Amino acid sequence: MDAYDEEPAGDPAGSLGPPPVAADVPPVAAGVPPVAAGVPPAAVGAPAGPRTGVAALSPRYQVGAALALALVAVVVCVHLGMVFLSVAPANTVTRQHGKAIEEWVYPEFEQNWKLFAPNPLQQNIAVQVRADVLMPDGSTTTTGWNDLSVQDGKAIDGSLLPSHTVQNELRRAWDFFVTTHGTDNRPIGMRGSLSEQYLRRIVVMRMYEQDATSEKGTIQRVEVRSSTTNVPPPDWSGEKVSDAPVYRVLPWWTVTSDEANGGVR
């Protein structure tokens, strides 16, 4: 009985189970050294792959390759900028450095196309007209200058859907006249007389509709002129341009009877 009552000198094997193992320490197979926590065993001792590209060069050659790539990038950017400026509309940069741009681009990199078509306008052109009007009492009165372009601009401002006629009729008529006439206002080619007739009928129609004096009488003659003013450059450019209008005055045109009394009224 004594043998059953005595406590054993030590815990018999398996009485308390296997010794505790830390929860965050993975079991280690026999013959494999322990690894740092969080590092997969397969990564420990794996040979590094061979370096390729610039990384395979020595530090001295790596510096040389970096400088060469930087130089190529700078040359490409300069070339693209020069070609862009050569085909762009005239601006502050091209006016100041036009010689250097031409020497870089021509003749090897010459372009036969324009980047912007049409070029942005750098002038405001207004078409103005005045008329000699035969009044009902037999007298003749000369009206003041009527700015038809300003009237078209007022009709467009605030309009969600301005008509094509208001936007382009007068402008296209003036462009048609300019391209078919020389600086002396003489027609060039067979379309010159047609452009005169077209522009005259438009301005006579506008005067009957928008000029109070013309509405009361009969238009005998009309005189057309253009007023051209430069668009002011941005403040940062430092460029100075004249803001005074330049006029191109056409000779007086006699209005035919059908245009004066019925054709455009």
PDB file of C-alpha atoms in Angstrom:
ATOM      1  CA  MET A   1       0.000   0.000   0.000  1.00  0.00           C
ATOM      2  CA  ASP A   2       2.889   2.281   0.756  1.00  0.00           C
ATOM      3  CA  ALA A   3       4.045   1.976  -2.800  1.00  0.00           C
ATOM      4  CA  TYR A   4       0.724   3.354  -4.041  1.00  0.00           C
ATOM      5  CA  ASP A   5       0.585   6.180  -1.469  1.00  0.00           C
ATOM      6  CA  GLU A   6       4.019   7.695  -2.216  1.00  0.00           C
ATOM      7  CA  GLU A   7       4.368  10.521  -4.687  1.00  0.00           C
ATOM      8  CA  PRO A   8       6.742   9.743  -7.608  1.00  0.00           C
ATOM      9  CA  ALA A   9      10.158  11.366  -7.461  1.00  0.00           C
ATOM     10  CA  GLY A  10       9.486  13.088 -10.772  1.00  0.00           C
ATOM     11  CA  ASP A  11       6.702  13.430 -13.271  1.00  0.00           C
ATOM     12  CA  PRO A  12       6.527  10.210 -15.262  1.00  0.00           C
ATOM     13  CA  ALA A  13       7.028  10.603 -19.018  1.00  0.00           C
ATOM     14  CA  GLY A  14       3.824  11.727 -20.722  1.00  0.00           C
ATOM     15  CA  SER A  15       2.064  12.600 -17.467  1.00  0.00           C
ATOM     16  CA  LEU A  16       1.981  16.306 -18.341  1.00  0.00           C
ATOM     17  CA  GLY A  17       2.164  16.022 -22.162  1.00  0.00           C
ATOM     18  CA  PRO A  18       4.872  17.462 -24.407  1.00  0.00           C
ATOM     19  CA  PRO A  19       6.719  20.569 -23.314  1.00  0.00           C
ATOM     20  CA  PRO A  20       5.049  23.841 -24.313  1.00  0.00           C
ATOM     21  CA  VAL A  21       6.053  25.362 -27.629  1.00  0.00           C
ATOM     22  CA  ALA A  22       5.855  29.103 -28.345  1.00  0.00           C
ATOM     23  CA  ALA A  23       2.910  29.848 -30.585  1.00  0.00           C
ATOM     24  CA  ASP A  24       4.863  32.141 -32.925  1.00  0.00           C
ATOM     25  CA  VAL A  25       7.858  29.853 -33.405  1.00  0.00           C
ATOM     26  CA  PRO A  26       7.347  27.337 -36.237  1.00  0.00           C
ATOM     27  CA  PRO A  27       8.571  23.820 -35.746  1.00  0.00           C
ATOM     28  CA  VAL A  28      12.043  23.209 -37.072  1.00  0.00           C
ATOM     29  CA  ALA A  29      12.815  20.084 -38.986  1.00  0.00           C
ATOM     30  CA  ALA A  30      15.800  18.051 -37.983  1.00  0.00           C
ATOM     31  CA  GLY A  31      19.056  19.302 -39.412  1.00  0.00           C
ATOM     32  CA  VAL A  32      17.664  22.716 -40.519  1.00  0.00           C
ATOM     33  CA  PRO A  33      18.971  25.724 -38.613  1.00  0.00           C
ATOM     34  CA  PRO A  34      16.401  28.013 -37.117  1.00  0.00           C
ATOM     35  CA  VAL A  35      15.561  31.147 -39.149  1.00  0.00           C
ATOM     36  CA  ALA A  36      14.640  34.622 -38.159  1.00  0.00           C
ATOM     37  CA  ALA A  37      11.018  35.133 -37.302  1.00  0.00           C
ATOM     38  CA  GLY A  38       8.900  36.107 -40.299  1.00  0.00           C
ATOM     39  CA  VAL A  39      11.461  35.018 -42.952  1.00  0.00           C
ATOM     40  CA  PRO A  40      10.438  31.952 -45.000  1.00  0.00           C
ATOM     41  CA  PRO A  41      12.929  29.093 -44.671  1.00  0.00           C
ATOM     42  CA  ALA A  42      13.131  28.798 -48.460  1.00  0.00           C
ATOM     43  CA  ALA A  43      14.531  32.351 -48.662  1.00  0.00           C
ATOM     44  CA  VAL A  44      17.357  31.691 -46.266  1.00  0.00           C
ATOM     45  CA  GLY A  45      20.570  30.940 -48.064  1.00  0.00           C
ATOM     46  CA  ALA A  46      19.012  31.245 -51.591  1.00  0.00           C
ATOM     47  CA  PRO A  47      21.626  32.421 -54.112  1.00  0.00           C
ATOM     48  CA  ALA A  48      21.022  35.940 -55.574  1.00  0.00           C
ATOM     49  CA  GLY A  49      20.225  36.094 -59.309  1.00  0.00           C
ATOM     50  CA  PRO A  50      22.686  37.702 -61.701  1.00  0.00           C
ATOM     51  CA  ARG A  51      22.362  41.467 -62.187  1.00  0.00           C
ATOM     52  CA  THR A  52      21.351  42.714 -65.638  1.00  0.00           C
ATOM     53  CA  GLY A  53      21.280  45.999 -67.519  1.00  0.00           C
ATOM     54  CA  VAL A  54      22.874  49.071 -66.021  1.00  0.00           C
ATOM     55  CA  ALA A  55      22.948  47.414 -62.600  1.00  0.00           C
ATOM     56  CA  ALA A  56      25.467  44.883 -63.933  1.00  0.00           C
ATOM     57  CA  LEU A  57      27.980  47.649 -64.670  1.00  0.00           C
ATOM     58  CA  SER A  58      30.580  48.878 -62.278  1.00  0.00           C
ATOM     59  CA  PRO A  59      29.743  52.111 -60.407  1.00  0.00           C
ATOM     60  CA  ARG A  60      32.006  54.140 -62.715  1.00  0.00           C
ATOM     61  CA  TYR A  61      30.208  52.914 -65.829  1.00  0.00           C
ATOM     62  CA  GLN A  62      26.805  53.339 -64.173  1.00  0.00           C
ATOM     63  CA  VAL A  63      27.531  57.052 -63.729  1.00  0.00           C
ATOM     64  CA  GLY A  64      28.586  57.323 -67.361  1.00  0.00           C
ATOM     65  CA  ALA A  65      25.417  55.551 -68.573  1.00  0.00           C
ATOM     66  CA  ALA A  66      23.211  57.840 -66.455  1.00  0.00           C
ATOM     67  CA  LEU A  67      24.893  60.950 -67.893  1.00  0.00           C
ATOM     68  CA  ALA A  68      24.469  59.638 -71.455  1.00  0.00           C
ATOM     69  CA  LEU A  69      20.757  58.940 -70.926  1.00  0.00           C
ATOM     70  CA  ALA A  70      20.253  62.403 -69.431  1.00  0.00           C
ATOM     71  CA  LEU A  71      22.013  63.990 -72.418  1.00  0.00           C
ATOM     72  CA  VAL A  72      19.827  62.076 -74.887  1.00  0.00           C
ATOM     73  CA  ALA A  73      16.672  63.135 -73.000  1.00  0.00           C
ATOM     74  CA  VAL A  74      17.730  66.800 -73.106  1.00  0.00           C
ATOM     75  CA  VAL A  75      18.460  66.671 -76.859  1.00  0.00           C
ATOM     76  CA  VAL A  76      15.094  65.018 -77.574  1.00  0.00           C
ATOM     77  CA  CYS A  77      13.211  67.641 -75.545  1.00  0.00           C
ATOM     78  CA  VAL A  78      15.070  70.505 -77.262  1.00  0.00           C
ATOM     79  CA  HIS A  79      14.394  69.030 -80.703  1.00  0.00           C
ATOM     80  CA  LEU A  80      10.672  68.572 -80.024  1.00  0.00           C
ATOM     81  CA  GLY A  81      10.459  72.121 -78.698  1.00  0.00           C
ATOM     82  CA  MET A  82      12.215  73.555 -81.761  1.00  0.00           C
ATOM     83  CA  VAL A  83       9.968  71.673 -84.195  1.00  0.00           C
ATOM     84  CA  PHE A  84       6.884  72.744 -82.231  1.00  0.00           C
ATOM     85  CA  LEU A  85       7.901  76.401 -82.359  1.00  0.00           C
ATOM     86  CA  SER A  86       8.725  76.198 -86.071  1.00  0.00           C
ATOM     87  CA  VAL A  87       5.170  75.153 -86.974  1.00  0.00           C
ATOM     88  CA  ALA A  88       3.333  77.142 -84.303  1.00  0.00           C
ATOM     89  CA  PRO A  89       1.794  80.558 -85.064  1.00  0.00           C
ATOM     90  CA  ALA A  90       4.001  83.604 -84.561  1.00  0.00           C
ATOM     91  CA  ASN A  91       4.453  84.324 -80.865  1.00  0.00           C
ATOM     92  CA  THR A  92       6.797  86.066 -78.447  1.00  0.00           C
ATOM     93  CA  VAL A  93       9.339  83.226 -78.367  1.00  0.00           C
ATOM     94  CA  THR A  94       9.563  82.874 -82.152  1.00  0.00           C
ATOM     95  CA  ARG A  95       9.962  86.620 -82.569  1.00  0.00           C
ATOM     96  CA  GLN A  96      12.884  86.749 -80.144  1.00  0.00           C
ATOM     97  CA  HIS A  97      14.596  83.468 -81.106  1.00  0.00           C
ATOM     98  CA  GLY A  98      13.390  82.918 -84.668  1.00  0.00           C
ATOM     99  CA  LYS A  99      16.926  82.801 -86.100  1.00  0.00           C
ATOM    100  CA  ALA A 100      18.030  80.024 -83.726  1.00  0.00           C
ATOM    101  CA  ILE A 101      14.866  78.026 -84.441  1.00  0.00           C
ATOM    102  CA  GLU A 102      15.388  78.257 -88.201  1.00  0.00           C
ATOM    103  CA  GLU A 103      19.030  77.197 -87.928  1.00  0.00           C
ATOM    104  CA  TRP A 104      18.021  74.142 -85.910  1.00  0.00           C
ATOM    105  CA  VAL A 105      15.054  73.025 -88.028  1.00  0.00           C
ATOM    106  CA  TYR A 106      16.048  73.890 -91.599  1.00  0.00           C
ATOM    107  CA  PRO A 107      16.681  72.122 -93.866  1.00  0.00           C
ATOM    108  CA  GLU A 108      16.877  68.663 -92.279  1.00  0.00           C
ATOM    109  CA  PHE A 109      13.733  68.891 -90.148  1.00  0.00           C
ATOM    110  CA  GLU A 110      11.593  71.194 -92.278  1.00  0.00           C
ATOM    111  CA  GLN A 111       7.827  70.633 -92.026  1.00  0.00           C
ATOM    112  CA  ASN A 112       5.335  71.335 -94.801  1.00  0.00           C
ATOM    113  CA  TRP A 113       2.306  71.505 -92.528  1.00  0.00           C
ATOM    114  CA  LYS A 114       0.979  73.786 -89.839  1.00  0.00           C
ATOM    115  CA  LEU A 115       0.160  72.731 -86.308  1.00  0.00           C
ATOM    116  CA  PHE A 116      -2.860  75.026 -86.086  1.00  0.00           C
ATOM    117  CA  ALA A 117      -5.262  75.522 -88.976  1.00  0.00           C
ATOM    118  CA  PRO A 118      -6.382  78.200 -89.247  1.00  0.00           C
ATOM    119  CA  ASN A 119      -3.899  80.280 -87.282  1.00  0.00           C
ATOM    120  CA  PRO A 120      -5.366  82.128 -84.301  1.00  0.00           C
ATOM    121  CA  LEU A 121      -6.247  85.706 -85.202  1.00  0.00           C
ATOM    122  CA  GLN A 122      -4.002  88.381 -83.743  1.00  0.00           C
ATOM    123  CA  GLN A 123      -6.066  91.288 -85.036  1.00  0.00           C
ATOM    124  CA  ASN A 124      -9.637  92.445 -84.639  1.00  0.00           C
ATOM    125  CA  ILE A 125     -11.226  93.479 -87.948  1.00  0.00           C
ATOM    126  CA  ALA A 126     -14.485  95.406 -87.969  1.00  0.00           C
ATOM    127  CA  VAL A 127     -16.487  96.208 -91.117  1.00  0.00           C
ATOM    128  CA  GLN A 128     -18.100  99.642 -91.120  1.00  0.00           C
ATOM    129  CA  VAL A 129     -20.339 101.401 -93.656  1.00  0.00           C
ATOM    130  CA  ARG A 130     -21.966 104.758 -94.294  1.00  0.00           C
ATOM    131  CA  ALA A 131     -24.452 105.779 -96.972  1.00  0.00           C
ATOM    132  CA  ASP A 132     -25.804 108.671 -98.987  1.00  0.00           C
ATOM    133  CA  VAL A 133     -29.572 108.559 -98.522  1.00  0.00           C
ATOM    134  CA  LEU A 134     -32.165 110.324-100.655  1.00  0.00           C
ATOM    135  CA  MET A 135     -34.819 111.551 -98.240  1.00  0.00           C
ATOM    136  CA  PRO A 136     -38.555 111.885 -99.079  1.00  0.00           C
ATOM    137  CA  ASP A 137     -38.251 115.700 -99.302  1.00  0.00           C
ATOM    138  CA  GLY A 138     -35.624 115.398-102.057  1.00  0.00           C
ATOM    139  CA  SER A 139     -32.582 116.189 -99.913  1.00  0.00           C
ATOM    140  CA  THR A 140     -29.563 113.900 -99.595  1.00  0.00           C
ATOM    141  CA  THR A 141     -28.125 112.958 -96.227  1.00  0.00           C
ATOM    142  CA  THR A 142     -24.873 111.158 -95.444  1.00  0.00           C
ATOM    143  CA  THR A 143     -25.154 108.860 -92.462  1.00  0.00           C
ATOM    144  CA  GLY A 144     -22.485 108.297 -89.862  1.00  0.00           C
ATOM    145  CA  TRP A 145     -20.304 105.211 -89.828  1.00  0.00           C
ATOM    146  CA  ASN A 146     -22.249 102.128 -88.772  1.00  0.00           C
ATOM    147  CA  ASP A 147     -20.089  99.367 -87.251  1.00  0.00           C
ATOM    148  CA  LEU A 148     -21.772  96.227 -88.590  1.00  0.00           C
ATOM    149  CA  SER A 149     -19.297  93.891 -86.849  1.00  0.00           C
ATOM    150  CA  VAL A 150     -20.148  95.373 -83.462  1.00  0.00           C
ATOM    151  CA  GLN A 151     -23.844  94.873 -84.185  1.00  0.00           C
ATOM    152  CA  ASP A 152     -23.194  91.215 -85.028  1.00  0.00           C
ATOM    153  CA  GLY A 153     -21.199  90.829 -81.823  1.00  0.00           C
ATOM    154  CA  LYS A 154     -24.077  92.189 -79.752  1.00  0.00           C
ATOM    155  CA  ALA A 155     -26.452  89.749 -81.468  1.00  0.00           C
ATOM    156  CA  ILE A 156     -24.141  86.829 -80.595  1.00  0.00           C
ATOM    157  CA  ASP A 157     -23.436  87.793 -76.973  1.00  0.00           C
ATOM    158  CA  GLY A 158     -25.884  86.108 -74.634  1.00  0.00           C
ATOM    159  CA  SER A 159     -27.415  83.995 -77.386  1.00  0.00           C
ATOM    160  CA  LEU A 160     -27.361  80.257 -76.706  1.00  0.00           C
ATOM    161  CA  LEU A 161     -27.820  79.373 -80.382  1.00  0.00           C
ATOM    162  CA  PRO A 162     -26.611  82.241 -82.587  1.00  0.00           C
ATOM    163  CA  SER A 163     -27.385  81.764 -86.255  1.00  0.00           C
ATOM    164  CA  HIS A 164     -24.732  80.911 -88.793  1.00  0.00           C
ATOM    165  CA  THR A 165     -25.667  84.039 -90.746  1.00  0.00           C
ATOM    166  CA  VAL A 166     -25.019  86.375 -87.830  1.00  0.00           C
ATOM    167  CA  GLN A 167     -21.689  84.726 -87.059  1.00  0.00           C
ATOM    168  CA  ASN A 168     -20.221  84.362 -90.534  1.00  0.00           C
ATOM    169  CA  GLU A 169     -22.082  86.240 -93.291  1.00  0.00           C
ATOM    170  CA  LEU A 170     -20.353  89.606 -92.948  1.00  0.00           C
ATOM    171  CA  ARG A 171     -16.969  88.137 -92.017  1.00  0.00           C
ATOM    172  CA  ARG A 172     -16.919  85.761 -94.967  1.00  0.00           C
ATOM    173  CA  ALA A 173     -18.069  88.491 -97.339  1.00  0.00           C
ATOM    174  CA  TRP A 174     -15.177  90.716 -96.281  1.00  0.00           C
ATOM    175  CA  ASP A 175     -12.670  87.850 -96.561  1.00  0.00           C
ATOM    176  CA  PHE A 176     -14.040  87.119-100.039  1.00  0.00           C
ATOM    177  CA  PHE A 177     -13.503  90.743-101.048  1.00  0.00           C
ATOM    178  CA  VAL A 178      -9.956  90.937 -99.644  1.00  0.00           C
ATOM    179  CA  THR A 179      -8.808  87.750-101.369  1.00  0.00           C
ATOM    180  CA  THR A 180     -10.112  88.930-104.758  1.00  0.00           C
ATOM    181  CA  HIS A 181      -8.736  92.492-104.599  1.00  0.00           C
ATOM    182  CA  GLY A 182      -5.315  94.043-104.373  1.00  0.00           C
ATOM    183  CA  THR A 183      -4.188  96.642-101.863  1.00  0.00           C
ATOM    184  CA  ASP A 184      -5.379  99.308-104.296  1.00  0.00           C
ATOM    185  CA  ASN A 185      -8.919  97.856-104.020  1.00  0.00           C
ATOM    186  CA  ARG A 186      -8.902  96.830-107.694  1.00  0.00           C
ATOM    187  CA  PRO A 187     -10.362  93.392-108.501  1.00  0.00           C
ATOM    188  CA  ILE A 188      -8.043  90.482-109.262  1.00  0.00           C
ATOM    189  CA  GLY A 189      -9.519  87.932-111.621  1.00  0.00           C
ATOM    190  CA  MET A 190     -13.087  87.262-112.639  1.00  0.00           C
ATOM    191  CA  ARG A 191     -14.444  86.870-109.095  1.00  0.00           C
ATOM    192  CA  GLY A 192     -13.574  90.441-108.094  1.00  0.00           C
ATOM    193  CA  SER A 193     -16.781  92.015-109.393  1.00  0.00           C
ATOM    194  CA  LEU A 194     -18.829  89.218-107.841  1.00  0.00           C
ATOM    195  CA  SER A 195     -17.287  89.837-104.420  1.00  0.00           C
ATOM    196  CA  GLU A 196     -18.035  93.570-104.712  1.00  0.00           C
ATOM    197  CA  GLN A 197     -21.671  92.911-105.550  1.00  0.00           C
ATOM    198  CA  TYR A 198     -22.006  90.392-102.722  1.00  0.00           C
ATOM    199  CA  LEU A 199     -20.507  92.726-100.103  1.00  0.00           C
ATOM    200  CA  ARG A 200     -22.509  95.722-101.358  1.00  0.00           C
ATOM    201  CA  ARG A 201     -25.830  93.885-101.164  1.00  0.00           C
ATOM    202  CA  ILE A 202     -25.080  92.755 -97.604  1.00  0.00           C
ATOM    203  CA  VAL A 203     -24.184  96.228 -96.310  1.00  0.00           C
ATOM    204  CA  VAL A 204     -27.185  97.842 -98.054  1.00  0.00           C
ATOM    205  CA  MET A 205     -29.493  95.266 -96.506  1.00  0.00           C
ATOM    206  CA  ARG A 206     -27.982  95.900 -93.067  1.00  0.00           C
ATOM    207  CA  MET A 207     -28.329  99.662 -93.419  1.00  0.00           C
ATOM    208  CA  TYR A 208     -32.028  99.381 -94.291  1.00  0.00           C
ATOM    209  CA  GLU A 209     -32.571  97.126 -91.267  1.00  0.00           C
ATOM    210  CA  GLN A 210     -30.431  98.868 -88.651  1.00  0.00           C
ATOM    211  CA  ASP A 211     -29.884 102.518 -89.650  1.00  0.00           C
ATOM    212  CA  ALA A 212     -32.703 104.930 -88.832  1.00  0.00           C
ATOM    213  CA  THR A 213     -31.833 107.392 -91.603  1.00  0.00           C
ATOM    214  CA  SER A 214     -31.673 104.713 -94.274  1.00  0.00           C
ATOM    215  CA  GLU A 215     -35.050 103.344 -93.222  1.00  0.00           C
ATOM    216  CA  LYS A 216     -36.683 106.699 -93.987  1.00  0.00           C
ATOM    217  CA  GLY A 217     -35.203 107.232 -97.460  1.00  0.00           C
ATOM    218  CA  THR A 218     -33.548 105.470-100.390  1.00  0.00           C
ATOM    219  CA  ILE A 219     -29.851 104.604-100.341  1.00  0.00           C
ATOM    220  CA  GLN A 220     -27.992 106.080-103.319  1.00  0.00           C
ATOM    221  CA  ARG A 221     -24.363 105.196-102.518  1.00  0.00           C
ATOM    222  CA  VAL A 222     -22.451 103.292 -99.851  1.00  0.00           C
ATOM    223  CA  GLU A 223     -18.866 103.501 -98.650  1.00  0.00           C
ATOM    224  CA  VAL A 224     -17.300 100.545 -96.825  1.00  0.00           C
ATOM    225  CA  ARG A 225     -14.172 100.492 -94.702  1.00  0.00           C
ATOM    226  CA  SER A 226     -12.435  98.082 -92.358  1.00  0.00           C
ATOM    227  CA  SER A 227     -11.001  99.018 -88.970  1.00  0.00           C
ATOM    228  CA  THR A 228      -8.107  96.771 -87.891  1.00  0.00           C
ATOM    229  CA  THR A 229      -6.698  96.830 -84.362  1.00  0.00           C
ATOM    230  CA  ASN A 230      -4.042  94.584 -82.856  1.00  0.00           C
ATOM    231  CA  VAL A 231      -4.970  92.179 -80.095  1.00  0.00           C
ATOM    232  CA  PRO A 232      -2.965  93.349 -77.049  1.00  0.00           C
ATOM    233  CA  PRO A 233      -0.202  90.911 -76.036  1.00  0.00           C
ATOM    234  CA  PRO A 234      -0.066  89.442 -72.508  1.00  0.00           C
ATOM    235  CA  ASP A 235       1.525  91.596 -69.829  1.00  0.00           C
ATOM    236  CA  TRP A 236       4.347  89.133 -69.167  1.00  0.00           C
ATOM    237  CA  SER A 237       5.608  89.172 -72.769  1.00  0.00           C
ATOM    238  CA  GLY A 238       6.928  92.723 -72.639  1.00  0.00           C
ATOM    239  CA  GLU A 239       5.905  93.172 -76.289  1.00  0.00           C
ATOM    240  CA  LYS A 240       4.654  96.564 -77.366  1.00  0.00           C
ATOM    241  CA  VAL A 241       2.129  96.911 -80.188  1.00  0.00           C
ATOM    242  CA  SER A 242       0.116  99.856 -81.376  1.00  0.00           C
ATOM    243  CA  ASP A 243      -3.513  99.975 -80.314  1.00  0.00           C
ATOM    244  CA  ALA A 244      -4.445 102.603 -82.923  1.00  0.00           C
ATOM    245  CA  PRO A 245      -6.905 101.367 -85.569  1.00  0.00           C
ATOM    246  CA  VAL A 246      -5.782 101.075 -89.181  1.00  0.00           C
ATOM    247  CA  TYR A 247      -8.465 101.805 -91.777  1.00  0.00           C
ATOM    248  CA  ARG A 248      -8.879 100.439 -95.271  1.00  0.00           C
ATOM    249  CA  VAL A 249     -11.404 102.646 -97.041  1.00  0.00           C
ATOM    250  CA  LEU A 250     -13.078 101.441-100.235  1.00  0.00           C
ATOM    251  CA  PRO A 251     -14.368 103.812-102.924  1.00  0.00           C
ATOM    252  CA  TRP A 252     -18.002 104.855-102.987  1.00  0.00           C
ATOM    253  CA  TRP A 253     -20.244 102.281-104.665  1.00  0.00           C
ATOM    254  CA  THR A 254     -23.410 103.329-106.460  1.00  0.00           C
ATOM    255  CA  VAL A 255     -26.393 101.251-105.388  1.00  0.00           C
ATOM    256  CA  THR A 256     -28.437  99.912-108.270  1.00  0.00           C
ATOM    257  CA  SER A 257     -32.167 100.522-108.423  1.00  0.00           C
ATOM    258  CA  ASP A 258     -33.113  96.921-107.695  1.00  0.00           C
ATOM    259  CA  GLU A 259     -30.847  96.869-104.632  1.00  0.00           C
ATOM    260  CA  ALA A 260     -32.097 100.250-103.437  1.00  0.00           C
ATOM    261  CA  ASN A 261     -35.809  99.657-103.793  1.00  0.00           C
ATOM    262  CA  GLY A 262     -36.610  95.988-103.846  1.00  0.00           C
ATOM    263  CA  GLY A 263     -33.725  93.595-104.089  1.00  0.00           C
ATOM    264  CA  VAL A 264     -32.605  93.807-100.504  1.00  0.00           C
ATOM    265  CA  ARG A 265     -35.431  95.647 -98.833  1.00  0.00           C
TER     266      ARG A 265
END
